[in-house]
Structure formats: structure tokens, C-alpha cells
Tab-separated table of C-alpha atoms in Angstrom:
chain	number	residue	atom	x	y	z
A	1	LEU	CA	25.206	22.235	-9.884
A	2	ILE	CA	28.023	24.304	-11.446
A	3	PHE	CA	30.965	22.734	-13.291
A	4	GLU	CA	34.069	24.405	-14.725
A	5	ARG	CA	36.510	23.103	-17.317
A	6	ARG	CA	39.970	22.742	-15.723
A	7	ASP	CA	43.047	20.883	-16.954
A	8	GLY	CA	41.127	19.078	-19.649
A	9	GLY	CA	38.425	17.912	-17.246
A	10	LEU	CA	35.405	19.135	-15.306
A	11	LYS	CA	35.534	20.203	-11.687
A	12	ALA	CA	32.457	20.791	-9.535
A	13	LEU	CA	32.447	24.286	-8.061
A	14	SER	CA	29.211	24.782	-6.157
A	15	LEU	CA	25.728	23.480	-5.509
A	16	GLY	CA	22.873	25.892	-4.987
A	17	ALA	CA	19.557	27.301	-6.112
A	18	LYS	CA	18.524	30.562	-7.759
A	19	PRO	CA	16.490	33.027	-5.643
A	20	LEU	CA	12.754	32.829	-6.345
A	21	ASN	CA	10.618	35.894	-7.120
A	22	LEU	CA	7.451	34.641	-5.444
A	23	SER	CA	4.935	37.107	-6.925
A	24	ARG	CA	6.286	36.599	-10.446
A	25	HIS	CA	6.297	32.827	-9.981
A	26	VAL	CA	2.712	32.730	-8.677
A	27	SER	CA	1.535	34.939	-11.531
A	28	GLY	CA	3.222	32.617	-14.033
A	29	LEU	CA	1.587	29.578	-12.433
A	30	CYS	CA	-1.859	31.221	-12.631
A	31	TRP	CA	-1.436	31.923	-16.346
A	32	SER	CA	-0.204	28.349	-16.793
A	33	ALA	CA	-3.379	27.056	-15.122
A	34	VAL	CA	-5.492	28.958	-17.653
A	35	ALA	CA	-3.418	27.492	-20.485
A	36	ILE	CA	-3.763	23.975	-19.071
A	37	VAL	CA	-7.558	24.270	-19.161
A	38	GLY	CA	-7.660	25.999	-22.550
A	39	ARG	CA	-5.536	23.528	-24.500
A	40	PRO	CA	-7.717	20.388	-24.086
A	41	ALA	CA	-10.882	22.461	-24.584
A	42	ALA	CA	-9.579	23.760	-27.916
A	43	SER	CA	-8.432	20.257	-28.866
A	44	ALA	CA	-11.888	18.809	-28.198
A	45	LEU	CA	-13.477	21.447	-30.432
A	46	ARG	CA	-10.932	20.785	-33.195
A	47	LYS	CA	-11.695	17.079	-33.024
A	48	GLU	CA	-15.414	17.795	-33.337
A	49	ILE	CA	-14.809	19.896	-36.452
A	50	ALA	CA	-12.504	17.292	-38.013
A	51	THR	CA	-14.995	14.452	-37.440
A	52	PRO	CA	-16.958	13.838	-40.678
A	53	ARG	CA	-20.722	14.367	-40.479
A	54	ALA	CA	-22.931	13.180	-43.344
A	55	GLY	CA	-19.819	12.682	-45.451
A	56	LYS	CA	-18.584	16.238	-44.844
A	57	ALA	CA	-15.622	17.446	-42.766
A	58	VAL	CA	-12.851	20.041	-42.794
A	59	SER	CA	-9.238	19.260	-43.620
A	60	HIS	CA	-6.640	19.759	-40.883
A	61	ALA	CA	-4.688	22.514	-42.641
A	62	GLU	CA	-7.870	24.322	-43.675
A	63	GLN	CA	-9.244	24.275	-40.135
A	64	VAL	CA	-5.991	25.621	-38.645
A	65	GLY	CA	-5.678	28.188	-41.433
A	66	MET	CA	-9.220	29.537	-41.022
A	67	THR	CA	-9.050	29.845	-37.227
A	68	SER	CA	-5.582	31.437	-37.414
A	69	LEU	CA	-6.792	33.953	-40.002
A	70	ILE	CA	-9.774	35.007	-37.874
A	71	GLN	CA	-7.647	35.303	-34.738
A	72	GLY	CA	-4.906	37.229	-36.523
A	73	VAL	CA	-7.273	39.736	-38.150
A	74	VAL	CA	-9.148	40.415	-34.893
A	75	ALA	CA	-5.936	40.762	-32.856
A	76	MET	CA	-4.352	43.040	-35.470
A	77	ALA	CA	-7.489	45.210	-35.618
A	78	PHE	CA	-7.403	45.542	-31.828
A	79	LEU	CA	-3.752	46.639	-31.955
A	80	VAL	CA	-4.539	49.264	-34.591
A	81	LEU	CA	-7.609	50.614	-32.777
A	82	THR	CA	-5.757	50.891	-29.458
A	83	GLY	CA	-2.719	52.551	-31.036
A	84	ASN	CA	-0.368	49.692	-30.148
A	85	PHE	CA	0.343	48.583	-33.707
A	86	SER	CA	4.057	48.484	-34.528
A	87	PHE	CA	6.078	47.138	-37.429
A	88	SER	CA	9.323	48.990	-38.078
A	89	ALA	CA	10.029	49.390	-34.352
A	90	LEU	CA	10.213	45.628	-33.775
A	91	PRO	CA	13.774	44.250	-33.636
A	92	MET	CA	15.133	41.543	-35.928
A	93	VAL	CA	15.119	38.957	-33.126
A	94	PHE	CA	11.326	39.285	-32.981
A	95	TRP	CA	10.903	38.437	-36.669
A	96	ILE	CA	13.299	35.496	-36.447
A	97	CYS	CA	11.449	34.062	-33.441
A	98	LEU	CA	8.096	34.817	-35.083
A	99	ALA	CA	8.925	32.989	-38.317
A	100	SER	CA	10.355	29.966	-36.501
A	101	SER	CA	7.528	29.735	-33.963
A	102	SER	CA	4.795	30.202	-36.601
A	103	PHE	CA	6.218	27.416	-38.749
A	104	LEU	CA	6.447	25.018	-35.803
A	105	ASN	CA	3.007	25.992	-34.455
A	106	ALA	CA	1.420	25.340	-37.848
A	107	ILE	CA	2.879	21.823	-37.707
A	108	ILE	CA	1.765	21.385	-34.082
A	109	LYS	CA	-1.851	22.440	-34.652
A	110	THR	CA	-2.186	20.354	-37.822
A	111	ALA	CA	-0.612	17.273	-36.194
A	112	GLU	CA	-2.804	17.667	-33.099
A	113	THR	CA	-5.971	17.901	-35.174
A	114	HIS	CA	-4.962	14.809	-37.152
A	115	ALA	CA	-4.043	12.880	-34.001
A	116	TYR	CA	-7.418	13.443	-32.348
A	117	LYS	CA	-9.217	12.594	-35.574
A	118	VAL	CA	-7.544	9.209	-36.148
A	119	GLY	CA	-7.285	8.276	-32.451
A	120	GLU	CA	-9.318	8.403	-29.265
A	121	MET	CA	-8.758	11.718	-27.506
A	122	SER	CA	-8.917	10.175	-24.028
A	123	LEU	CA	-6.044	7.846	-25.000
A	124	CYS	CA	-3.937	10.390	-26.909
A	125	ALA	CA	-4.209	13.418	-24.594
A	126	PRO	CA	-2.386	11.767	-21.641
A	127	PHE	CA	0.753	11.616	-23.795
A	128	LEU	CA	0.985	15.372	-23.299
A	129	ALA	CA	2.659	14.284	-20.057
A	130	PHE	CA	5.847	14.047	-22.123
A	131	ASP	CA	5.744	17.857	-22.347
A	132	PRO	CA	7.163	18.531	-18.840
A	133	VAL	CA	9.606	15.639	-19.255
A	134	ILE	CA	11.044	17.069	-22.463
A	135	GLN	CA	10.975	20.618	-21.058
A	136	LEU	CA	13.019	19.427	-18.086
A	137	LEU	CA	15.544	17.599	-20.253
A	138	VAL	CA	15.947	20.473	-22.697
A	139	GLY	CA	16.124	23.263	-20.127
A	140	SER	CA	18.207	21.460	-17.521
A	141	LEU	CA	20.500	19.294	-19.652
A	142	VAL	CA	20.452	19.896	-23.407
A	143	LEU	CA	20.736	23.697	-23.498
A	144	PRO	CA	23.440	23.955	-20.799
A	145	VAL	CA	25.520	21.275	-22.540
A	146	LEU	CA	25.159	22.990	-25.942
A	147	HIS	CA	26.107	26.336	-24.398
A	148	PHE	CA	29.107	24.726	-22.681
A	149	PHE	CA	30.517	23.200	-25.863
A	150	ALA	CA	29.760	26.300	-27.939
A	151	ASN	CA	31.122	28.974	-25.600
A	152	GLY	CA	33.202	27.097	-23.031
A	153	GLY	CA	33.300	28.476	-19.503
A	154	SER	CA	31.260	26.753	-16.815
A	155	LEU	CA	28.626	24.059	-17.193
A	156	ALA	CA	25.526	24.813	-15.088
A	157	LEU	CA	23.108	21.906	-14.745
A	158	SER	CA	19.851	22.819	-13.000
A	159	LEU	CA	18.520	19.259	-12.817
A	160	SER	CA	17.574	18.319	-9.270
A	161	LEU	CA	16.206	15.116	-7.770
A	162	ARG	CA	13.042	16.976	-6.728
A	163	LYS	CA	12.320	18.153	-10.309
A	164	ALA	CA	13.170	14.802	-11.855
A	165	SER	CA	11.031	12.795	-9.430
A	166	ALA	CA	8.064	15.196	-9.743
A	167	VAL	CA	8.081	15.067	-13.545
A	168	ALA	CA	8.526	11.282	-13.513
A	169	CYS	CA	5.471	10.883	-11.263
A	170	ILE	CA	3.381	13.124	-13.532
A	171	ALA	CA	4.446	11.221	-16.642
A	172	ALA	CA	3.816	7.832	-15.015
A	173	GLY	CA	0.340	8.858	-13.886
A	174	MET	CA	-0.663	10.265	-17.259
A	175	LEU	CA	0.657	7.203	-19.089
A	176	ALA	CA	-1.387	5.017	-16.755
A	177	LEU	CA	-4.487	6.980	-17.789
A	178	SER	CA	-3.786	6.197	-21.449
A	179	MET	CA	-3.767	2.425	-20.838
A	180	THR	CA	-6.907	0.431	-21.446
A	181	GLU	CA	-7.673	-2.694	-19.413
A	182	LYS	CA	-6.917	-4.847	-22.429
A	183	ALA	CA	-3.573	-3.127	-23.018
A	184	ALA	CA	-2.624	-3.348	-19.354
A	185	SER	CA	-3.099	-7.111	-19.311
A	186	THR	CA	-1.551	-8.000	-22.688
A	187	ARG	CA	1.400	-7.154	-24.837
A	188	ALA	CA	-0.651	-4.464	-26.538
A	189	LEU	CA	0.895	-2.100	-23.992
A	190	ARG	CA	3.967	-1.910	-26.214
A	191	ALA	CA	2.003	-0.323	-29.051
A	192	LEU	CA	1.082	3.343	-28.891
A	193	PRO	CA	-2.576	4.296	-29.398
A	194	LYS	CA	-3.427	5.759	-32.782
A	195	GLY	CA	-2.410	9.401	-32.941
A	196	ALA	CA	-0.171	9.254	-29.840
A	197	GLY	CA	2.968	9.587	-31.959
A	198	PHE	CA	1.812	12.984	-33.216
A	199	ILE	CA	1.208	14.157	-29.636
A	200	ILE	CA	4.720	13.103	-28.603
A	201	LEU	CA	6.137	14.906	-31.650
A	202	ASN	CA	4.271	18.032	-30.551
A	203	CYS	CA	5.812	17.802	-27.094
A	204	VAL	CA	9.266	17.868	-28.686
A	205	LEU	CA	8.311	20.884	-30.810
A	206	TYR	CA	6.854	22.662	-27.774
A	207	SER	CA	10.314	22.699	-26.196
A	208	ALA	CA	11.386	25.010	-29.040
A	209	THR	CA	8.228	27.106	-29.442
A	210	TYR	CA	7.988	27.956	-25.735
A	211	ARG	CA	11.473	29.457	-25.772
A	212	LEU	CA	10.987	31.226	-29.097
A	213	ASP	CA	7.727	32.729	-27.828
A	214	ALA	CA	9.346	33.846	-24.572
A	215	ALA	CA	12.133	35.600	-26.517
A	216	ALA	CA	9.625	37.308	-28.850
A	217	VAL	CA	7.363	38.465	-25.998
A	218	GLY	CA	10.434	39.865	-24.236
A	219	VAL	CA	10.970	42.418	-27.034
A	220	SER	CA	7.295	43.099	-27.865
A	221	SER	CA	4.028	42.038	-26.203
A	222	SER	CA	1.879	38.920	-25.987
A	223	LEU	CA	-0.874	40.361	-28.203
A	224	CYS	CA	1.582	41.624	-30.804
A	225	LEU	CA	3.216	38.200	-31.089
A	226	PHE	CA	-0.182	36.502	-31.205
A	227	ALA	CA	-1.456	38.726	-34.038
A	228	TYR	CA	1.590	38.341	-36.270
A	229	CYS	CA	2.017	34.641	-35.485
A	230	ARG	CA	-1.588	33.829	-36.387
A	231	LEU	CA	-1.427	35.697	-39.696
A	232	VAL	CA	1.793	33.909	-40.664
A	233	MET	CA	0.305	30.536	-39.682
A	234	ALA	CA	-2.792	31.232	-41.793
A	235	ALA	CA	-0.629	32.105	-44.798
A	236	MET	CA	1.366	28.888	-44.369
A	237	CYS	CA	-1.723	26.688	-44.087
A	238	PHE	CA	-3.559	28.241	-47.034
A	239	SER	CA	-0.441	28.189	-49.208
A	240	THR	CA	-0.590	24.386	-49.171
A	241	ARG	CA	-4.053	24.597	-50.749
A	242	ILE	CA	-2.980	27.122	-53.380
A	243	THR	CA	0.085	25.146	-54.437
A	244	GLY	CA	-1.729	21.797	-54.296
A	245	ALA	CA	-3.903	22.341	-57.366
A	246	SER	CA	-4.179	18.642	-58.148
A	247	ARG	CA	-6.043	17.473	-55.047
A	248	SER	CA	-7.580	14.050	-54.780
A	249	ASP	CA	-11.338	13.495	-54.791
A	250	ALA	CA	-11.141	12.378	-51.172
A	251	LEU	CA	-9.585	15.680	-50.152
A	252	ARG	CA	-12.216	17.644	-52.072
A	253	GLU	CA	-14.916	15.726	-50.244
A	254	GLU	CA	-13.202	16.373	-46.919
A	255	THR	CA	-13.159	20.143	-47.372
A	256	THR	CA	-16.798	20.582	-48.423
A	257	GLY	CA	-17.984	21.018	-44.834
A	258	LEU	CA	-16.138	24.278	-44.116
A	259	TRP	CA	-19.044	26.624	-44.800
A	260	GLU	CA	-21.666	24.656	-42.889
A	261	PRO	CA	-23.321	26.871	-40.196
A	262	ARG	CA	-22.476	24.367	-37.476
A	263	THR	CA	-18.816	24.253	-38.578
A	264	LEU	CA	-18.536	28.048	-38.668
A	265	LEU	CA	-19.983	28.287	-35.159
A	266	LEU	CA	-17.504	25.708	-33.871
A	267	LEU	CA	-14.661	27.566	-35.594
A	268	LEU	CA	-15.612	30.736	-33.720
A	269	PHE	CA	-15.588	28.831	-30.423
A	270	VAL	CA	-12.146	27.434	-31.312
A	271	CYS	CA	-10.908	30.965	-32.023
A	272	VAL	CA	-12.008	32.224	-28.605
A	273	VAL	CA	-10.772	29.244	-26.575
A	274	ASP	CA	-7.507	28.887	-28.482
A	275	ALA	CA	-6.811	32.619	-28.182
A	276	ALA	CA	-7.276	32.410	-24.405
A	277	TYR	CA	-4.923	29.432	-24.296
A	278	MET	CA	-2.187	30.993	-26.456
A	279	LEU	CA	-2.244	34.431	-24.803
A	280	SER	CA	-2.110	32.910	-21.314
A	281	MET	CA	0.707	30.622	-22.418
A	282	TYR	CA	2.675	33.597	-23.804
A	283	GLN	CA	2.253	35.373	-20.463
A	284	ALA	CA	3.282	32.262	-18.530
A	285	VAL	CA	6.526	31.630	-20.448
A	286	SER	CA	7.431	35.318	-20.140
A	287	LEU	CA	7.169	35.100	-16.348
A	288	ILE	CA	8.543	31.642	-15.475
A	289	SER	CA	10.703	29.007	-17.108
A	290	PRO	CA	8.921	26.774	-19.649
């Protein structure tokens, strides 16, 4: 639905739809399917690592930092060995998107790990249904309105009844999955499960990271963005440990499980599954709208 500013008001001009590149759309949906499977698998592994065993566990920032460091080093080594490494040739927009996305992704991964540690994963994960809701609102309403007030011209709203009803049905179904029998029959329904607030926060942040990642991939490649992003995330996570010299005894106890053989094995599994999820997600957002 296209609007234009005329005589101090808005006048509707036309109603239509953009042409669809079917092969590109199907390819984007296939990559999205891989990402949909990879995200909960990585989350389950992160929860297992964060769960204390015999009084030992791994802190959230340390877990994200270690996995990001391993992924970044391996991806960067692959770029160098294949002759695809580039630094000076990358434009400034890539570095701006990289810095912003890495900062937000460090928050997302840490918040997700904390959410699944303090709450039940089966109750928290369904709140990821807010992701398509927020994506729809941001892409169809928020961004067009901001562009309209910033640059003037026409106001193009891509919100349709079909999109809105489809997303609403998905969100309603996923929220129903997060309800326990006790919550469904009492006023406890009004209270969010433990950790659900962090998942909702992540959904809001995803609306920014998806678009930043799509812009960065557009001027580079998925693997290049992944390598640099992971190294920056690792530096951010480990910097909190370096600057926080006066840690509490509880935190020291929480980080003593990092070098356990079982923990290291799980970290390697997280690296593989999370890499598959992130690379497929980068490909998806470069092909279709977030």
C-alpha cells in the first residue's frame, strides 16, 4: 500500500505486490529451514554446558567467548588457506555492520544461555515466536515510517492481512505451547516463565542483527562475516573477564568447569551446530527478507 504526502496530508496511490523471484525465494526458505533446526539444537547444548555438575559450570560470557574464538579462528584459517582472506578491500559499511552486529550478538548469545539456565527450555523456547511478529512490525511498519519522516516522499507499507494473520497464528500457537496446565487454569498465565524475558529481548535484537548481517553479506561473503564477527564477539566476551579482576567467589566457582573433558567436547559440538545455524541464517537473510 503506497501513500504520498500531498497538501499536508497522506493520499493513497496504489495497492499491489512486488514480483517474486521463485528460485531465490525457495533457496532462502531452504536455508531458513536449516537455521530453524540449528538454533534450538545449539541452545540445548549451551544449556547443558551452563548447567552445574558436581558444583562446576561455565559462565555465560566465558562459554560464548570460547565457542566464538574457536569458530572465528577456524573460519579465518579457512579463508586464508583458500585465498579468500580480505581486509583492506572491505568497505566501511562492512565494518560498521560488523561492529554493531557483533556487539548485539554477544548480548543475544549471553542472554540466551542465561535464559535457558534459569528457566525451563521447553517453556522459554516458544517465546521465539515473537521473532516473526517483531520482524513483521519492523520491516512492514517501523522502517517505512522512519524512512518517510526522514526523507519524505512516499510511504510504502507492506503489511498485508495475509502476513499479519499468519504471524498471529504462529505466535498464538507457540505461546500456547509455553503454557502449563496450572498456568492455563489460574492467574499464573499473566506471569512469564523464568528466562522468557531474555528470549523476548533477543527477538527485538534479532530485528536489528538480521538487517545488519544482510547488509554486511551484501558487500562481502557469509564466511567472511562469520569469521570476523566471531573474533570480535570473543574479544568482547573475554574483555569482561580481563577488566573484572575483582570477581566474586561464586563466579570463580562457576568458571572452574571450563577445562573439563566433557565440557570441551560439548563446546566443540556447539561450535559445529552454531556455525551451521549462523552461516545458513546469513545465506537466508541475503536471499529473502528477514
